[in-house]
XYZ file of N, CA, C and O in Angstrom:
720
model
N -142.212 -30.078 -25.656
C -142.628 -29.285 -24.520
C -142.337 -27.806 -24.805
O -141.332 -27.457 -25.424
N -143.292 -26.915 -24.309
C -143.465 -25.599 -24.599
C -142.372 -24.865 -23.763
O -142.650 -24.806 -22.565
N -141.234 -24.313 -24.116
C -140.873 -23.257 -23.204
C -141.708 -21.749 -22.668
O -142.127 -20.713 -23.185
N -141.648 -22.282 -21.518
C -142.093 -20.958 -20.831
C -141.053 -19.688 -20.431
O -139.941 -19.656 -19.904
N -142.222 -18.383 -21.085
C -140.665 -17.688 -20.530
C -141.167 -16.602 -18.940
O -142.282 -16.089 -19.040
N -140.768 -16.450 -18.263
C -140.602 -15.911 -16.771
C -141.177 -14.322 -17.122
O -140.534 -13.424 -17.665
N -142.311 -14.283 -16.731
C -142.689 -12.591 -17.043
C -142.075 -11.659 -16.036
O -142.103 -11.691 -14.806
N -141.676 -11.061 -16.633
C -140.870 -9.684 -15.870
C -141.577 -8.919 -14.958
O -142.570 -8.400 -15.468
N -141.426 -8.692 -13.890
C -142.121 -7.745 -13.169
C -141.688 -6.258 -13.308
O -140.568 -5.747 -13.299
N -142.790 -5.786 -13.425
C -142.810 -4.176 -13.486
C -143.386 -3.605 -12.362
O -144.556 -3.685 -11.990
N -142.262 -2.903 -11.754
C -142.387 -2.283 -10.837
C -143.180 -0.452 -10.771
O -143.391 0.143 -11.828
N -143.350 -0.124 -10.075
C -143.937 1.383 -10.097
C -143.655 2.258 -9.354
O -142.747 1.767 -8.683
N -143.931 3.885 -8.787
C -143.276 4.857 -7.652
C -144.196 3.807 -6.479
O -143.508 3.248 -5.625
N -145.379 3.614 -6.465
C -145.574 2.757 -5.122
C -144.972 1.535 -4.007
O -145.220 1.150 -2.864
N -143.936 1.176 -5.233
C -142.890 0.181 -4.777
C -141.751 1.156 -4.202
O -141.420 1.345 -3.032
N -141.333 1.628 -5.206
C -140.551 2.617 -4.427
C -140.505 3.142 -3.304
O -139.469 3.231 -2.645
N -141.982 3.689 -2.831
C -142.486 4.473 -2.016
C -142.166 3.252 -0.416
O -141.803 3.586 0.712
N -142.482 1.845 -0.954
C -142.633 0.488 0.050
C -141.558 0.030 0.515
O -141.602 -0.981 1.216
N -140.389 0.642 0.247
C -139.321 -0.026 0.400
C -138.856 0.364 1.804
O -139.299 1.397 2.305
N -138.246 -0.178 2.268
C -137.649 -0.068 3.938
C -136.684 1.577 3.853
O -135.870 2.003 3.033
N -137.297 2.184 5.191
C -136.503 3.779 5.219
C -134.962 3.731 5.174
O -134.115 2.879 5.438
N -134.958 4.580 4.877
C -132.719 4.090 3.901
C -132.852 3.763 3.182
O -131.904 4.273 2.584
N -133.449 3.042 2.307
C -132.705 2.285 1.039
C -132.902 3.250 -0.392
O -133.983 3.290 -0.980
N -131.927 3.864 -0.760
C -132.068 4.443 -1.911
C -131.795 3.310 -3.614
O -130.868 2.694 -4.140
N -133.049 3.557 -3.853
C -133.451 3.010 -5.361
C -133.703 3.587 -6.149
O -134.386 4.473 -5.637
N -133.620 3.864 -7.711
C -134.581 4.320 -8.762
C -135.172 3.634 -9.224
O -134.932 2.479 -8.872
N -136.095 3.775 -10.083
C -137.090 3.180 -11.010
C -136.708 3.320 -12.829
O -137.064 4.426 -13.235
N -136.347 2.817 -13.463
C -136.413 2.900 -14.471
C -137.259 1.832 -15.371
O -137.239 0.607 -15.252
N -138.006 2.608 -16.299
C -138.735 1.772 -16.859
C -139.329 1.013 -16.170
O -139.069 0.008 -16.831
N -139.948 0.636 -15.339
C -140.275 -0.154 -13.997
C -139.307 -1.200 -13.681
O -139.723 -2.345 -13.507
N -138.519 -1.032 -13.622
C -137.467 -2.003 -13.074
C -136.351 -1.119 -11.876
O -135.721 -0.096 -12.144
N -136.348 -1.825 -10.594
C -135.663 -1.088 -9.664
C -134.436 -1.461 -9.447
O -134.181 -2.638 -9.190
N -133.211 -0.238 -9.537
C -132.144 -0.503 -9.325
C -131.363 0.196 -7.917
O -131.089 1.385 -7.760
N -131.161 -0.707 -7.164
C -130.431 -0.314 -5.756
C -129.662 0.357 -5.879
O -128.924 0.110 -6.833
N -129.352 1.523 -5.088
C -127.901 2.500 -5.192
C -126.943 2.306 -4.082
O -127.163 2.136 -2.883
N -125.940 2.362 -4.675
C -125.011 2.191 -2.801
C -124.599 3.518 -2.447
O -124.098 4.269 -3.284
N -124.841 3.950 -0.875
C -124.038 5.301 -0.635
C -123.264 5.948 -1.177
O -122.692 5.242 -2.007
N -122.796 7.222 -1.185
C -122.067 7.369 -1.980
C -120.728 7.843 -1.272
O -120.786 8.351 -0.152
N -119.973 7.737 -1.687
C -118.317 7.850 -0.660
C -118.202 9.682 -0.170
O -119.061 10.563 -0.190
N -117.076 9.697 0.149
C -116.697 10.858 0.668
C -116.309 12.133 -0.862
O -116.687 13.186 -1.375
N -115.388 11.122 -0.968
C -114.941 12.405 -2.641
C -116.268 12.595 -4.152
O -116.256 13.356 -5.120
N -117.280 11.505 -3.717
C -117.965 12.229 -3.892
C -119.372 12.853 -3.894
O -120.310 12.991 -4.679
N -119.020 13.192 -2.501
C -120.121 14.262 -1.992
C -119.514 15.718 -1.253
O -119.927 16.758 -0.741
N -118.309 15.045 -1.566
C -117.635 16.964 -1.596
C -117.746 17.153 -3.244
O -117.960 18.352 -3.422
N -117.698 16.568 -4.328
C -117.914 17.077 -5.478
C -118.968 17.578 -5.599
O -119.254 18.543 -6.308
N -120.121 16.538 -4.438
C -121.559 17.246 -5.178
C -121.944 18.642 -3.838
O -122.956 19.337 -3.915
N -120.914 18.782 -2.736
C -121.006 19.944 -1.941
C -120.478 20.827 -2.997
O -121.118 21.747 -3.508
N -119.491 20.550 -3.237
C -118.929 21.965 -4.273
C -119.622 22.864 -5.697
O -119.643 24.059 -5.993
N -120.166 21.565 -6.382
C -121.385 22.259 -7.498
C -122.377 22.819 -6.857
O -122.741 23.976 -7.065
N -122.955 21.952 -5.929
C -124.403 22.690 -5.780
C -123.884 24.202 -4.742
O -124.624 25.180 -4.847
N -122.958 24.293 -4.032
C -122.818 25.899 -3.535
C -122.369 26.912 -4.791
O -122.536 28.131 -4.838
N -121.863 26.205 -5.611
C -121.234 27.249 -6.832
C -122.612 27.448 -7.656
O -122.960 28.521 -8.150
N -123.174 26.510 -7.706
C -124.786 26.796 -8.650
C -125.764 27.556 -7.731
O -126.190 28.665 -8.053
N -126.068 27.025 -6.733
C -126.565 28.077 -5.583
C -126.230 29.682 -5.319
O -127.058 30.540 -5.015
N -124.832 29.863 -5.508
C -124.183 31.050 -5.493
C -124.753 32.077 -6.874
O -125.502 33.048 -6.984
N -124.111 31.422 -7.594
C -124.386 31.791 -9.241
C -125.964 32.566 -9.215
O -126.172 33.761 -9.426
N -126.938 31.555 -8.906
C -128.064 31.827 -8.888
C -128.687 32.683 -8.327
O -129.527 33.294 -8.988
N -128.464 33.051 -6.765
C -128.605 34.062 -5.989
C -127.993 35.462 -5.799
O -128.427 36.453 -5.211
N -126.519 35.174 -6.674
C -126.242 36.799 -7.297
C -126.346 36.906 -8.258
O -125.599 37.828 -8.590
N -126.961 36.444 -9.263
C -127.591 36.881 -10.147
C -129.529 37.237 -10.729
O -130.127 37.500 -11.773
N -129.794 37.050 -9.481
C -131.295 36.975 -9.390
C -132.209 35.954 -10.108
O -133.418 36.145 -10.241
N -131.544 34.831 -10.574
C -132.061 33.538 -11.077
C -133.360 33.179 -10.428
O -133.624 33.447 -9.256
N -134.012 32.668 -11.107
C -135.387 32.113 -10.960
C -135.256 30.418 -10.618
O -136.224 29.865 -10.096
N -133.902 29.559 -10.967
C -134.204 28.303 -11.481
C -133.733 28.070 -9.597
O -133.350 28.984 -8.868
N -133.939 26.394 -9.124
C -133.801 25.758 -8.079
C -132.838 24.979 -8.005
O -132.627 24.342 -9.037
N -132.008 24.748 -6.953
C -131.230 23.856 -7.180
C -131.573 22.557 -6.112
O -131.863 22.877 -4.960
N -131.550 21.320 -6.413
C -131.594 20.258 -5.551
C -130.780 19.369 -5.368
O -130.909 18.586 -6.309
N -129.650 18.875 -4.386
C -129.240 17.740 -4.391
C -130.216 16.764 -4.115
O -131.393 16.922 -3.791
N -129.456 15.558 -4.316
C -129.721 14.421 -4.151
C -129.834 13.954 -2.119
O -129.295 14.732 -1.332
N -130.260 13.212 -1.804
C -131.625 12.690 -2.196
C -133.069 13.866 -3.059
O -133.272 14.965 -2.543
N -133.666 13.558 -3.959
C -133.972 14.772 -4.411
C -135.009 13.942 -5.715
O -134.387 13.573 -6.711
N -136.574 13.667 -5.676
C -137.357 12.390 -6.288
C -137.414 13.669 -7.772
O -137.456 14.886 -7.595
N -137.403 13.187 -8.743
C -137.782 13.429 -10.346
C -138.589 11.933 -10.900
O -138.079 10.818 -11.008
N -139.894 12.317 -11.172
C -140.141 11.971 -12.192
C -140.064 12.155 -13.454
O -140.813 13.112 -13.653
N -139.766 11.938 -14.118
C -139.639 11.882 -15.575
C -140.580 11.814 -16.091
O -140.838 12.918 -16.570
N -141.676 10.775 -16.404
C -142.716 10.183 -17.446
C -143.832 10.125 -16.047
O -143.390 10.028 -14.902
N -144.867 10.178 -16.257
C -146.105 10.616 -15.732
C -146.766 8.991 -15.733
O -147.930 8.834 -15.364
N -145.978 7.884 -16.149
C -146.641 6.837 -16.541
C -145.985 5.731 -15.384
O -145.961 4.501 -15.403
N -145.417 6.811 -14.276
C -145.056 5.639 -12.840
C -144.135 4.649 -12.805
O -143.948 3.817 -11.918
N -143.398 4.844 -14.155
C -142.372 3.671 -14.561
C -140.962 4.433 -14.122
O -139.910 3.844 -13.872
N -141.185 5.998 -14.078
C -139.190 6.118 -14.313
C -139.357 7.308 -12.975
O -140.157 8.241 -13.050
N -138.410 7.062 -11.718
C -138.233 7.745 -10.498
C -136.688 7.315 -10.698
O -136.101 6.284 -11.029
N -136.166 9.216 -10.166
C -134.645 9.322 -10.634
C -134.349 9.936 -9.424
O -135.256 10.561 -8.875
N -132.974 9.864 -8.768
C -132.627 10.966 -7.620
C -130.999 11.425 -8.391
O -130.023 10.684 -8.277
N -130.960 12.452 -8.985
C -129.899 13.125 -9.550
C -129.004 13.126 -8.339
O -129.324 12.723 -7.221
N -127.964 13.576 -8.662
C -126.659 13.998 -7.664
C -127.230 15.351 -7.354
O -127.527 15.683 -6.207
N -127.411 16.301 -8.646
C -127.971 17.624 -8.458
C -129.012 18.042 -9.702
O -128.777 17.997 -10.910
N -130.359 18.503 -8.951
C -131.372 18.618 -10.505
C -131.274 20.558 -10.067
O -131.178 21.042 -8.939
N -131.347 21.351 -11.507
C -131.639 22.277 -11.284
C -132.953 22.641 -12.337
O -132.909 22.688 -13.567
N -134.280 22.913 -11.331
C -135.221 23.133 -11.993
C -135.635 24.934 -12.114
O -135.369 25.865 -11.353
N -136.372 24.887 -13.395
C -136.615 26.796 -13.692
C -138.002 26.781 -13.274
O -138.378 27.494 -12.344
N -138.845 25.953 -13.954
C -140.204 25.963 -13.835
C -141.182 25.421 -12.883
O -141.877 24.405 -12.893
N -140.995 26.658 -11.834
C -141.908 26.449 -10.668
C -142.984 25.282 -10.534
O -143.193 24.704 -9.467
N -143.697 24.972 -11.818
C -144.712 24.512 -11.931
C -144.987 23.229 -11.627
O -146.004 22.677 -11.207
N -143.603 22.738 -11.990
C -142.710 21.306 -12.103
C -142.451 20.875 -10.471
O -142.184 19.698 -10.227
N -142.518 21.624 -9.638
C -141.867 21.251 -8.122
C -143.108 21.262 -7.587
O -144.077 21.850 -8.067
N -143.076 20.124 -5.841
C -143.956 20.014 -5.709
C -143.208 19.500 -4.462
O -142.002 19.300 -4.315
N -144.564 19.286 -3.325
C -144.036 18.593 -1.621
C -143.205 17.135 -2.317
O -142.203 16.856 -1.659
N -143.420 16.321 -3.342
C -142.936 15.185 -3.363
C -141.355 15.591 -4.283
O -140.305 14.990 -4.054
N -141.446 16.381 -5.014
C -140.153 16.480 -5.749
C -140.869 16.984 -6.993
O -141.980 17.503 -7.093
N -139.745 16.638 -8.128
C -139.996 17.477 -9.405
C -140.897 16.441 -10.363
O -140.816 15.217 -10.256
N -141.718 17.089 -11.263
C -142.903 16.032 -11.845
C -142.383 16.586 -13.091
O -142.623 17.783 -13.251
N -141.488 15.777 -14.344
C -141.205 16.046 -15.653
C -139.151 16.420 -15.379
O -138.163 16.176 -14.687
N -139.555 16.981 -16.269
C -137.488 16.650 -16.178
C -137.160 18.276 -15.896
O -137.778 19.340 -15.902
N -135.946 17.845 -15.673
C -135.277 19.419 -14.905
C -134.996 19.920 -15.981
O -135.363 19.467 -17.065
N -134.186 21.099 -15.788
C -133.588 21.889 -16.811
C -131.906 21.104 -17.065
O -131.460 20.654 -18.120
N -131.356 21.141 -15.946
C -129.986 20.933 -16.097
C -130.238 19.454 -14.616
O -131.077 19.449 -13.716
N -129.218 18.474 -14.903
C -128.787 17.182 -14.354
C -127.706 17.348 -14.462
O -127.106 17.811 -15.432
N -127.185 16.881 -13.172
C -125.801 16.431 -12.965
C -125.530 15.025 -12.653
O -126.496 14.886 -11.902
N -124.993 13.930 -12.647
C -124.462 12.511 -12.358
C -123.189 12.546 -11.618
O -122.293 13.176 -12.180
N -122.964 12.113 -10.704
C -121.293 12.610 -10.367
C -120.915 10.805 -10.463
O -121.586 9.944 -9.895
N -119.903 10.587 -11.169
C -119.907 8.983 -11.214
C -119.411 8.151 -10.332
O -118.230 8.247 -9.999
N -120.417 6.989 -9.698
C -119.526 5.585 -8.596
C -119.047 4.643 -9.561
O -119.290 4.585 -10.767
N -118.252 3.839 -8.765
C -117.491 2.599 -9.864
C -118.686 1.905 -10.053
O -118.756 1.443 -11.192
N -120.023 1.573 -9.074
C -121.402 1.143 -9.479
C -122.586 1.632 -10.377
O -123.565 0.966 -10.712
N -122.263 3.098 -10.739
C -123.293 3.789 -11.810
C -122.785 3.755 -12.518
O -123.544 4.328 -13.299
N -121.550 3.418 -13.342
C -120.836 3.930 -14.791
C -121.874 3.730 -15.911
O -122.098 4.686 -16.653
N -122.518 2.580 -16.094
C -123.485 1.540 -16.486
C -124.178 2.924 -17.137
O -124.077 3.557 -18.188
N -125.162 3.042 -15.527
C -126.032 3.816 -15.678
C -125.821 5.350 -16.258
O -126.187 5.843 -17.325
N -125.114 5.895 -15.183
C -125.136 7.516 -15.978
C -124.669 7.753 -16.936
O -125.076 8.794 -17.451
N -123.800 7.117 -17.552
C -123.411 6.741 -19.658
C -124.070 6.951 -19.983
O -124.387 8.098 -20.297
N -124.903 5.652 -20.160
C -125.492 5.159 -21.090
C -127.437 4.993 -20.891
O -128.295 5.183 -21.753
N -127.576 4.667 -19.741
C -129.206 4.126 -19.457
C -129.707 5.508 -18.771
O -130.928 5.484 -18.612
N -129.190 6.521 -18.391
C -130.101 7.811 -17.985
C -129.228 8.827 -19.057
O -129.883 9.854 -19.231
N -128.303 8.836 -19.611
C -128.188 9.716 -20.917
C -129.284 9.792 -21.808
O -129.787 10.830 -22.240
N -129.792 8.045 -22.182
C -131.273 8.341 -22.771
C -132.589 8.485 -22.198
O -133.611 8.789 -22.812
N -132.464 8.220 -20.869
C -133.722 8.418 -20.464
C -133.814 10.693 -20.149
O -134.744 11.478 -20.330
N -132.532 10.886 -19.707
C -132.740 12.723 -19.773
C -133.154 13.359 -20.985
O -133.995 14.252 -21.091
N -132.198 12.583 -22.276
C -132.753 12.872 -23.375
C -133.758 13.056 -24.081
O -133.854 13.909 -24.963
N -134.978 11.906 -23.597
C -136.329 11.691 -24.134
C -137.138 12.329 -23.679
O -138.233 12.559 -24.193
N -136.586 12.879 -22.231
C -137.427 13.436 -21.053
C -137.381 14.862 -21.233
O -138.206 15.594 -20.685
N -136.218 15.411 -22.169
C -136.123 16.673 -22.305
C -135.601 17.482 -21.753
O -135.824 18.687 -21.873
N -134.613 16.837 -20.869
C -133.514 17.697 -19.900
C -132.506 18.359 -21.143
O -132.007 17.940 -22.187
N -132.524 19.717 -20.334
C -131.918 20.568 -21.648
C -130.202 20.272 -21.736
O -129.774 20.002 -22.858
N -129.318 20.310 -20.710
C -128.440 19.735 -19.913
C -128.269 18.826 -19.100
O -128.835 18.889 -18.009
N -127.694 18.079 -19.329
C -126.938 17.149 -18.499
C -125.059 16.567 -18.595
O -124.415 16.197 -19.577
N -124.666 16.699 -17.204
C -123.508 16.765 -16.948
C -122.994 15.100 -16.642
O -123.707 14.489 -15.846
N -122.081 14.526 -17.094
C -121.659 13.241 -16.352
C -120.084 13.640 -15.545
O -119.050 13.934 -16.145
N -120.230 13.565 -14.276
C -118.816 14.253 -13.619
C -117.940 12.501 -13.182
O -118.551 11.595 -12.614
N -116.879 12.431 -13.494
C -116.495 11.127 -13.523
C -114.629 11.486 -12.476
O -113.570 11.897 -12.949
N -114.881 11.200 -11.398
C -114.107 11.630 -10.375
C -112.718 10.657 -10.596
O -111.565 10.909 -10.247
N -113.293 9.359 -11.360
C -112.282 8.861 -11.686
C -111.223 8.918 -12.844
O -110.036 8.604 -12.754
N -111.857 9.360 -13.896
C -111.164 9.877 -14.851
C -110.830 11.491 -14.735
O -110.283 11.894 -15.761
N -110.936 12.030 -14.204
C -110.938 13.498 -13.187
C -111.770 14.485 -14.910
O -111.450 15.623 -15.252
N -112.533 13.822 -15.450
C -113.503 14.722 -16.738
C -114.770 14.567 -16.111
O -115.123 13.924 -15.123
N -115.653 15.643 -17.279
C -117.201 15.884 -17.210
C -117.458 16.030 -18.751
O -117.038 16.614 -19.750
N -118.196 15.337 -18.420
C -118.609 15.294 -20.162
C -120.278 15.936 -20.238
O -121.208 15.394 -19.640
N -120.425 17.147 -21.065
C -121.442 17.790 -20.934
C -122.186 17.232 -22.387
O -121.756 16.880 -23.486
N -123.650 17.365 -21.710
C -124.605 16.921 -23.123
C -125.222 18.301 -22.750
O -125.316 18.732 -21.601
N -125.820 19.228 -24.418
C -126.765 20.466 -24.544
C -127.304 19.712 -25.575
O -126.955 19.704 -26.755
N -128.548 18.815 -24.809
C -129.476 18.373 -25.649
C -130.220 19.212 -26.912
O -130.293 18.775 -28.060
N -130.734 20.455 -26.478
C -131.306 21.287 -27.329
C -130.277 21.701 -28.402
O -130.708 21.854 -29.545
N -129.138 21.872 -28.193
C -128.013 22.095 -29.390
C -127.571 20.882 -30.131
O -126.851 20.918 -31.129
N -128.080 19.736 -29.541
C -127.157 18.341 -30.144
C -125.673 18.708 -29.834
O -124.807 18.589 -30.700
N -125.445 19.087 -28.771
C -123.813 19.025 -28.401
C -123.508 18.182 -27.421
O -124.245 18.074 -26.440
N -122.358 17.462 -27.564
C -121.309 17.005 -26.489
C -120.111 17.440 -26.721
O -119.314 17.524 -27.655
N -120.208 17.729 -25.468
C -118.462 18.169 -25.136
C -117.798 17.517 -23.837
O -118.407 17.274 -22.795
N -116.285 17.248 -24.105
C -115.766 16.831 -22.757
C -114.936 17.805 -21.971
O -114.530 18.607 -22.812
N -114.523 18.112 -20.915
C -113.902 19.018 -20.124
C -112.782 17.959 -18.732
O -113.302 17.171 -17.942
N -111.565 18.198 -18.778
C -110.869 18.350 -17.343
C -111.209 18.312 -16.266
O -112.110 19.147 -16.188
N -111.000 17.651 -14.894
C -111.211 18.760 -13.672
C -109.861 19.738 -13.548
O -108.684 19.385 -13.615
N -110.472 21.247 -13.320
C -109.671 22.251 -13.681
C -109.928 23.040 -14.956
O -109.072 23.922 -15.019
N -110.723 23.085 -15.961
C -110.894 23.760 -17.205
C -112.107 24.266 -16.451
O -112.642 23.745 -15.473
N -112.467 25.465 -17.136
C -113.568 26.571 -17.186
C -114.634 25.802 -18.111
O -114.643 25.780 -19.341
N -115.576 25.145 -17.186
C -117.096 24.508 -17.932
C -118.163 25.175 -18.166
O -119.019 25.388 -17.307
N -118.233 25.652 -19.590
C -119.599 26.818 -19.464
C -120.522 26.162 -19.451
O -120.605 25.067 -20.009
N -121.718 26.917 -18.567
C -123.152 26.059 -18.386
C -123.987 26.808 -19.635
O -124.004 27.969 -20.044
N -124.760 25.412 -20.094
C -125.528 26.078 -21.425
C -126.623 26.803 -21.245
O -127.061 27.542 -22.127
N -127.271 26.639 -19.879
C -128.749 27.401 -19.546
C -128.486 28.401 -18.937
O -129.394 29.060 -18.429
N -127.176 28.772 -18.830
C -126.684 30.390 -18.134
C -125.838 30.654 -19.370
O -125.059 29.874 -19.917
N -126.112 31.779 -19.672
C -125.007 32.117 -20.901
C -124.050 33.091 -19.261
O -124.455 33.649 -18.241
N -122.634 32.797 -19.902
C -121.455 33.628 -18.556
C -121.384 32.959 -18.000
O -120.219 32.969 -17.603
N -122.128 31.851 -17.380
C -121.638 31.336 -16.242
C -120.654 29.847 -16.497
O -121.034 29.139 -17.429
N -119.622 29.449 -15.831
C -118.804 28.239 -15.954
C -118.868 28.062 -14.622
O -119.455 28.583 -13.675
N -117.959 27.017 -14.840
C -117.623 25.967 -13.281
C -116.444 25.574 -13.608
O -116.332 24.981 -14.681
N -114.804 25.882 -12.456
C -113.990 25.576 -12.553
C -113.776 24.375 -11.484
O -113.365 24.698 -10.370
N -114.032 22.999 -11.762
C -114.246 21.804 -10.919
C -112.983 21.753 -10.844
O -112.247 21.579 -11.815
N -112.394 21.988 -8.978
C -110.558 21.141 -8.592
C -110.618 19.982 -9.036
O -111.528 19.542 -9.740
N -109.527 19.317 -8.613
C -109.411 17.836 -8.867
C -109.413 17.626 -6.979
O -108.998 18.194 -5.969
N -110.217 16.362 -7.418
C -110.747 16.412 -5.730
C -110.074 14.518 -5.579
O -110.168 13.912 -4.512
């Protein structure tokens, strides 16, 4: 007897789009993964970046956007990969739109749950990568580090909460993250 094997369903942004109001999901690769709220410590982490990147930006006459999360990125144009960053900061106007950003940001942030570790490691490290995010940050509240990727340099680096984090798409600018 023939084993049969169970075809995978591939999901798309229209599923996404179908899902009951509240429920935050992404799409990767067409496969949807449920997110759970995110706690208190951290969404004062992600209050505290995005006013310090917001700040940064507006006294210095910056062009780029900043978005928290809830906040839709597509990635790939091919309906398979819908992302909601903690915080996307996009430069290129061109890219934003009434639905969200179409192609990858400049700079990503991840701030980590004991339920994403999985993910913001390892399964959206490569998907920012391919996508061409120039930066991306993994902020890990539990190990009180951030581990920065400058894709375009091939760098990783890790940082403290409390060390001076220079951002690679601002030359001068850092982020001194408390321990929260």
């Amino acid at each position: 007897m023939m084993d049969v094997l169970k075809k995978e369903e591939i999901y798309t942004i229209d599923d996404i789009y179908a899902l009951p109001d509240g429920t935050r999901a992404e799409l990767i690769d067409g496969q949807i993964h449920y997110m759970a709220p995110p706690g208190t410590r951290h969404q004062r982490i992600l209050n505290f970046l995005n006013t310090e990147i917001n700040l940064y930006i507006r006294e210095n006459g910056g062009k780029c956007e900043v978005f928290p999360a809830p906040f839709a990125v597509f990635l790939t144009k091919n309906g398979k990969n819908y992302v909601e960053p903690d915080i996307s900061v996009i430069c290129d106007k061109e890219k934003i739109t009434d639905k969200g950003c179409n192609g990858a940001p400049d700079w990503v942030m991840e701030i980590v749950s004991p339920g994403s570790k999985q993910m913001d490691y390892y399964t959206k490290l490569f998907k920012y990568c391919a996508a061409n995010v120039r930066e991306y940050w993994i902020v890990d509240p539990e190990r009180k580090m951030v581990t920065v990727y400058q894709f375009e340099k091939e760098m990783m680096e890790q940082y403290s909460f409390g060390d001076s984090i220079p951002v690679g798409i601002y030359e001068g600018f850092s982020i001194c993250l408390p321990i929260f």
